[in-house]
Short mmCIF file of C-alpha atoms and ligand atoms in Angstrom, two decimals:
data_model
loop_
_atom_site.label_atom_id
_atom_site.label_comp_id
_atom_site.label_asym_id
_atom_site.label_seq_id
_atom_site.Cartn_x
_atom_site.Cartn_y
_atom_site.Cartn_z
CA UNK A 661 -21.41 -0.01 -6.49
CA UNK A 662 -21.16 3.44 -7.89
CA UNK A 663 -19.36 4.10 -10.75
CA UNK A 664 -16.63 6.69 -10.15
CA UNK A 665 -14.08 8.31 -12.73
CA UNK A 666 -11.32 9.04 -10.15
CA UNK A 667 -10.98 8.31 -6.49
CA UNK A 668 -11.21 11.45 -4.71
CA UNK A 669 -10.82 11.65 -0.48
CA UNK A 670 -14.11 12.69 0.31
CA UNK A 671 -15.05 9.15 -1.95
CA UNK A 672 -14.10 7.21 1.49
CA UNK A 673 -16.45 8.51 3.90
CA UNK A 674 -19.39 7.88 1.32
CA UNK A 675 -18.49 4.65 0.72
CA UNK A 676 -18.37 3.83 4.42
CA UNK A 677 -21.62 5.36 4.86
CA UNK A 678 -22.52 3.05 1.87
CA UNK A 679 -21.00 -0.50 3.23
CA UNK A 680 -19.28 -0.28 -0.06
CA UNK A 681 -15.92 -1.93 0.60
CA UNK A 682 -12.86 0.32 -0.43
CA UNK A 683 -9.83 -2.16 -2.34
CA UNK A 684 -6.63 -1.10 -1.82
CA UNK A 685 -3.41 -2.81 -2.90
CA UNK A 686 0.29 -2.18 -3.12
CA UNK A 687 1.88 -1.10 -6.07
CA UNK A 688 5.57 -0.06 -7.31
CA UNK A 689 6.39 0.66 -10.75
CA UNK A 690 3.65 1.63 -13.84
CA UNK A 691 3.08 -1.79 -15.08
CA UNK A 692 1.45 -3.21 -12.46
CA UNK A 693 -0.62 -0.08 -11.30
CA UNK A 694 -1.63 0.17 -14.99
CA UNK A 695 -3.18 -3.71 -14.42
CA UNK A 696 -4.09 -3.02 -10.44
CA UNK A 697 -6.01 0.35 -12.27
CA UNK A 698 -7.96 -0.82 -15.05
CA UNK A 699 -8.92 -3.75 -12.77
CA UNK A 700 -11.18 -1.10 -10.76
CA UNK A 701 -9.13 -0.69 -7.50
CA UNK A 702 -9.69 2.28 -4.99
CA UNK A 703 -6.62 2.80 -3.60
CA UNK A 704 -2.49 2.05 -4.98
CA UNK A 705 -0.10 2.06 -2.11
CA UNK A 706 3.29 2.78 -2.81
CA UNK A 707 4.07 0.84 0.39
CA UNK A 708 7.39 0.83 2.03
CA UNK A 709 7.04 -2.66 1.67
CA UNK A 710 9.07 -1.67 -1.56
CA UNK A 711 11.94 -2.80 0.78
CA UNK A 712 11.27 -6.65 1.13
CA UNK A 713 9.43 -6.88 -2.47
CA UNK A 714 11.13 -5.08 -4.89
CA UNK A 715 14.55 -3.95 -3.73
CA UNK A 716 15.40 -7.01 -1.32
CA UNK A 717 16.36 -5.50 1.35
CA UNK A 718 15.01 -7.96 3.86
CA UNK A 719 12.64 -5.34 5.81
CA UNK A 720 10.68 -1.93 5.41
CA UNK A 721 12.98 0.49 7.89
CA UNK A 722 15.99 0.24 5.64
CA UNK A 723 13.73 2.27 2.78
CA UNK A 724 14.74 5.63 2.16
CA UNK A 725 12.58 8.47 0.66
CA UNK A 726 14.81 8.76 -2.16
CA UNK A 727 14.32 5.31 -3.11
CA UNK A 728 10.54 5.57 -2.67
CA UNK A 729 10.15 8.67 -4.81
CA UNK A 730 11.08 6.96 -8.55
CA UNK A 731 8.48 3.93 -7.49
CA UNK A 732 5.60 6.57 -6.74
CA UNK A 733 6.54 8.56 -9.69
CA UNK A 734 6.19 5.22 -11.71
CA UNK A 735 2.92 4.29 -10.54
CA UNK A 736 1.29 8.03 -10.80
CA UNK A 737 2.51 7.73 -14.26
CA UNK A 738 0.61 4.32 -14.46
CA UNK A 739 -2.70 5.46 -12.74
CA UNK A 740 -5.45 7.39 -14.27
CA UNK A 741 -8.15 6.41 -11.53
CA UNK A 742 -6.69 5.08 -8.56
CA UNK A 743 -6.10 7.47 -5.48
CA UNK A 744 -2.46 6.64 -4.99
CA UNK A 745 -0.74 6.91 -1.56
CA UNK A 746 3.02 6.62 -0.28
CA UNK A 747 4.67 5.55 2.54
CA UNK A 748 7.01 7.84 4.57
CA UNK A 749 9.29 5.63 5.14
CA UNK A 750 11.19 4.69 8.62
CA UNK A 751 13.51 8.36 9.57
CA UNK A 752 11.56 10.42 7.44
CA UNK A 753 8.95 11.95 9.63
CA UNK A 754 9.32 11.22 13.48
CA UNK A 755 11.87 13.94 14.10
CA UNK A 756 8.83 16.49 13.88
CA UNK A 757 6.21 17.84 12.25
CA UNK A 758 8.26 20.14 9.84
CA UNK A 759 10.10 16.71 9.03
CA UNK A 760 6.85 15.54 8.11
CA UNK A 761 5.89 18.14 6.11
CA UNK A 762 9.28 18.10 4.10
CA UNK A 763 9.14 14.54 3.58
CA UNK A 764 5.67 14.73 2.12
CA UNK A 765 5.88 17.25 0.11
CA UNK A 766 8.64 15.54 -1.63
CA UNK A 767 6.14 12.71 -2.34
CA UNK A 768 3.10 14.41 -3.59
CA UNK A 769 5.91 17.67 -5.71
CA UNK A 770 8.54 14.53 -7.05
CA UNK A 771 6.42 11.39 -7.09
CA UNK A 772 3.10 12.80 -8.14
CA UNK A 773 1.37 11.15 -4.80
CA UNK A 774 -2.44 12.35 -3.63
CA UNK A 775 -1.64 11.13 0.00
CA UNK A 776 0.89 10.48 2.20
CA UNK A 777 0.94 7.22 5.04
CA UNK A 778 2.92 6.79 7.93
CA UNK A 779 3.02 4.48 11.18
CA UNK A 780 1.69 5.17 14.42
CA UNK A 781 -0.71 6.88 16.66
CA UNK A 782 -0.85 9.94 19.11
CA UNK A 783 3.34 9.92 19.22
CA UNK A 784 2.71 11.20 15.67
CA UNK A 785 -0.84 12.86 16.06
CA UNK A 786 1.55 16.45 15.79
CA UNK A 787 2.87 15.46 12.75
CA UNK A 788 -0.05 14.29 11.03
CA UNK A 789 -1.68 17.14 11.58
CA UNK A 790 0.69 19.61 10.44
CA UNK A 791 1.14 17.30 7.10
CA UNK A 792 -2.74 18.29 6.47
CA UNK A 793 -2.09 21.52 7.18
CA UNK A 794 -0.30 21.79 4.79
CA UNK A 795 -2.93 20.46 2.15
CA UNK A 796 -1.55 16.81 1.87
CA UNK A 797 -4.18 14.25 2.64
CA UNK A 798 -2.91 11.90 5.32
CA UNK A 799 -3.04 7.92 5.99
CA UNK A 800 -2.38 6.43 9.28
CA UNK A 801 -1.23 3.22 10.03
CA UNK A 802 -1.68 1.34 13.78
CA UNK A 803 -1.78 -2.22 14.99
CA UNK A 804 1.30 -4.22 13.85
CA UNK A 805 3.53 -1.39 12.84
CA UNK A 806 6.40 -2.67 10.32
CA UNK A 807 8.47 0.23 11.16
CA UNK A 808 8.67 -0.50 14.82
CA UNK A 809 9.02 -4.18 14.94
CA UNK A 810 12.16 -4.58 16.74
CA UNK A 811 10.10 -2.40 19.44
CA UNK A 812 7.13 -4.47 19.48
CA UNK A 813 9.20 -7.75 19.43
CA UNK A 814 8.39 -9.24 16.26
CA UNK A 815 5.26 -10.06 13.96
CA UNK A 816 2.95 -9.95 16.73
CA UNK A 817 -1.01 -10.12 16.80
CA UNK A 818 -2.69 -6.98 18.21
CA UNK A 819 -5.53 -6.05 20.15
CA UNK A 820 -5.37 -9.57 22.16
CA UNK A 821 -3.99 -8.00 25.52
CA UNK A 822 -5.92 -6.22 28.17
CA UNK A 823 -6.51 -2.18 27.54
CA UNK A 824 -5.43 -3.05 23.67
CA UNK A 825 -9.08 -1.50 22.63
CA UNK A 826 -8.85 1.54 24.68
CA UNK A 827 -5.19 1.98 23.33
CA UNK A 828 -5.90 1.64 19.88
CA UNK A 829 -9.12 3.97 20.05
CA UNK A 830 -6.82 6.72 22.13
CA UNK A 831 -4.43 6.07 19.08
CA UNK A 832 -6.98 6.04 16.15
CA UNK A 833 -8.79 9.46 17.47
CA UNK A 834 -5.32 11.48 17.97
CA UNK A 835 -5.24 10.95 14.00
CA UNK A 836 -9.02 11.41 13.20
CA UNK A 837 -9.00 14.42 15.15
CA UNK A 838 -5.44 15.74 13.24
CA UNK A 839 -8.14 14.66 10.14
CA UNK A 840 -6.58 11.22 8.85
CA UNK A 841 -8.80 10.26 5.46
CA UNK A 842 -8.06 6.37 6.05
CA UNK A 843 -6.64 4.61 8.87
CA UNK A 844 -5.04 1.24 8.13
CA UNK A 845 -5.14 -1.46 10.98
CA UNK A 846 -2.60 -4.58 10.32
CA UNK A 847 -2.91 -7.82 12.62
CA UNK A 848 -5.91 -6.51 14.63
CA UNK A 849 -7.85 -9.19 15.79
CA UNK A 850 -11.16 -9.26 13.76
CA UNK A 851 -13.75 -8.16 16.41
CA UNK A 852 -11.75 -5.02 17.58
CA UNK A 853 -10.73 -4.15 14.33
CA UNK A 854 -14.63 -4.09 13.74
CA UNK A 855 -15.71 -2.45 16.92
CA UNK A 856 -12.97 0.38 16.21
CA UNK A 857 -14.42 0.61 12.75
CA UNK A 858 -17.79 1.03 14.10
CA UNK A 859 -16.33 3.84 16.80
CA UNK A 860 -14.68 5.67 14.45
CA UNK A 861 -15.87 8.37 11.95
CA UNK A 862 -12.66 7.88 9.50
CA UNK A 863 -13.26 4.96 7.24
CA UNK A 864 -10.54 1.70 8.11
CA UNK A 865 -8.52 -0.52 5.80
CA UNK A 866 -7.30 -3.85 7.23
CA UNK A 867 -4.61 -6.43 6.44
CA UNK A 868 -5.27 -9.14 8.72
CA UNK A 869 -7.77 -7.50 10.46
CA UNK A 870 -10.93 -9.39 9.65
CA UNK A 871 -14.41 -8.40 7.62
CA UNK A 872 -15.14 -5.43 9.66
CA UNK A 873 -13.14 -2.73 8.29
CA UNK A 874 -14.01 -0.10 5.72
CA UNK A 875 -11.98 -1.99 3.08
CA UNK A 876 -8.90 -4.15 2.89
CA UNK A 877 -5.21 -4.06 1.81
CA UNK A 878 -2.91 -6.58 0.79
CA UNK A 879 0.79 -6.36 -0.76
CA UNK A 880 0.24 -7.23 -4.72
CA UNK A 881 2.84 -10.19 -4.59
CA UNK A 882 0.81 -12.00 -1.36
CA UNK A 883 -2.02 -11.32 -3.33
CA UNK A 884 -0.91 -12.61 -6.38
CA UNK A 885 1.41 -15.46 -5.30
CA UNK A 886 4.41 -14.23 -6.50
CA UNK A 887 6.03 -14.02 -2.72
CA UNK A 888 8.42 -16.79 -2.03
CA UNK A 889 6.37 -16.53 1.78
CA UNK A 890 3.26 -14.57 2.79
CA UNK A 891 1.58 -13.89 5.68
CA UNK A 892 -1.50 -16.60 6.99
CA UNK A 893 -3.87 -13.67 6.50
CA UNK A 894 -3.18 -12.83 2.38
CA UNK A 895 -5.19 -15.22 0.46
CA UNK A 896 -3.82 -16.20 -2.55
CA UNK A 897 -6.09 -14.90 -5.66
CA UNK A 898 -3.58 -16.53 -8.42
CA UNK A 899 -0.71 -18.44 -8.72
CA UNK A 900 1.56 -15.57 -10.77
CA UNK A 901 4.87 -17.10 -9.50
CA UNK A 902 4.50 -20.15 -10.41
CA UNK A 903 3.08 -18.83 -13.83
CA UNK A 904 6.38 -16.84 -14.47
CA UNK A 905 8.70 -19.82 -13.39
CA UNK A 906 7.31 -21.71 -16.02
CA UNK A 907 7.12 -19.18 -18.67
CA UNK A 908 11.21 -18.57 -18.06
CA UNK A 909 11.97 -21.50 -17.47
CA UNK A 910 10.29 -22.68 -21.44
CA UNK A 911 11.92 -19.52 -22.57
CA UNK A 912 15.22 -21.15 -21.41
CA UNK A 913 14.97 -24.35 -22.84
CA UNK A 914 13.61 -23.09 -26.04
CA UNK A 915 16.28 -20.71 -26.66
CA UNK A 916 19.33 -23.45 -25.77
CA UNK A 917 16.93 -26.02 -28.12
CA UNK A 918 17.02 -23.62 -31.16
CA UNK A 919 12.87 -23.57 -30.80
CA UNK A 920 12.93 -19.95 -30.57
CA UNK A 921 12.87 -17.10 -32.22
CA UNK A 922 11.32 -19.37 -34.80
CA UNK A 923 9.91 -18.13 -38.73
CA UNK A 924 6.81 -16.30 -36.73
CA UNK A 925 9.25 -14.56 -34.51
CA UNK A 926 11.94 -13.11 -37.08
CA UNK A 927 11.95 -10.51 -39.94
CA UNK A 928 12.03 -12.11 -43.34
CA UNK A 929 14.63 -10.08 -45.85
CA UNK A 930 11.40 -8.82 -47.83
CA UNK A 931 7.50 -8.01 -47.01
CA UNK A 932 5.76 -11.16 -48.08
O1 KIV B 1895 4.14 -0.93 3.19
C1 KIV B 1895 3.07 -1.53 3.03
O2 KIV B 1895 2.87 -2.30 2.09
C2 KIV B 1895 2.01 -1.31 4.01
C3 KIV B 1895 0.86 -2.24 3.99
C4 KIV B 1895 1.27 -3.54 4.57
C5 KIV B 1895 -0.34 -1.68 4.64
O3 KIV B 1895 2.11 -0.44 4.81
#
């Protein structure tokens, strides 16, 4: 693994070239992307996924780019190697390409982002490109689609039906071509997730997509086990929820007890 100071774009397509896996995870606010950073991840995404996570509003398409912009700001501020990347969220960028363009430049001039992601394929091919145009490195996003769930009718596996290959390919190359850096696949079945990776010159990130992809993604509180549910596909690499329950709930009992704050934990009148 090569040892690099700060994740730049044109780190992706060497590391592809490499079959050295690129880690991305979500983040939202500085203390966490301060951990997720010194830890040695690629990639913070300041997902939309702020919606469910964070601000509890039950799905992604109720986000709004004004509440996005303090989260990225936050985890800029926390980040000193990580290439961090934002979600447009759902109403900021399909009206058109100048939409796009607004939206993301609010991101990277307010919230201190290096990239900008947003969902879908060649229905927003126009506006991708015209977001790097502009000089903003771009992210796509295609298989399950958060955004558009209510139009794919529900949480649904891709890539299973007949054509879904040629689809997705048509899809991917509309936003290699408009010169995506990354494209993320979510709930791609594993083989065409790899035999898109393999097709493709832009390096992939999957979540659920199987071992195939350029590198994977998962949302920090699946990851972590601090979700109250999470998806089949995010393994569980600690048990942080259950860690914090317990830690409040001794904090709670030691408090009503009179444990704490105890000697150790209070200023004496004088310096011993
Ligand atoms: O918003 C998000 O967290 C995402 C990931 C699931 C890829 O888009």
């Amino acid at each position: 693994m090569t040892e690099r100071k700060k994740i730049r774009i044109h780190h992706f397509k060497e590391m592809k070239a490499a079959g050295e896996k690129i880690t991305m995870l979500t983040a939202y606010d500085f203390t966490t992307a301060k951990i997720f950073d010194a830890a040695g991840i690629d990639v913070l995404l300041v997902g939309d996924s702020l919606g469910d996570n964070v601000l509890g509003h039950g799905n992604t398409a109720a986000v709004t780019l004004d509440e996005m912009i303090p989260h990225v700001r936050a985890v800029t501020r926390g980040t000193e190697r990580a290439f961090v990347v934002a979600d447009l969220p759902f109403g900021s960028y399909e009206i058109s390409p100048e939409q796009a363009v607004a939206s993301s430049i609010r991101l990277v001039k307010e919230g201190g982002a290096h990239a900008v992601k947003f969902e879908g394929g060649r229905r927003v091919a126009a506006q991708a490109k015209a977001v790097v145009d502009a000089g903003i490195p771009f992210v796509g996003h295609l298989g399950f689609t958060p955004q558009s769930e209510n139009a794919l009718g529900g949480r649904r596996i891709q890539g299973r039906l007949e054509g879904a290959y040629d689809a997705l390919l048509a899809d991917a190359l509309a936003l290699q071509d408009a010169g995506a850096c990354l494209i993320v696949f979510e709930m791609v079945v594993a083989p065409i997730a790899a035999k898109l990776t393999a097709a493709l010159d832009v390096p992939t990130i999957g979540i659920g997509a199987g071992p195939g992809t350029s590198g994977q993604v998962l949302v920090w509180l699946d990851m972590a086990g601090m979700a109250d549910w999470s998806p089949s596909f995010a393994k569980h690499f600690g048990e942080v929820g259950t860690a914090l329950a317990a830690a409040a709930s001794s904090y709670v009992s030691e408090v009503k007890g009179g444990q704490f704050p105890d000697q150790a934990h209070s200023f004496p009148l004088a310096r011993e």
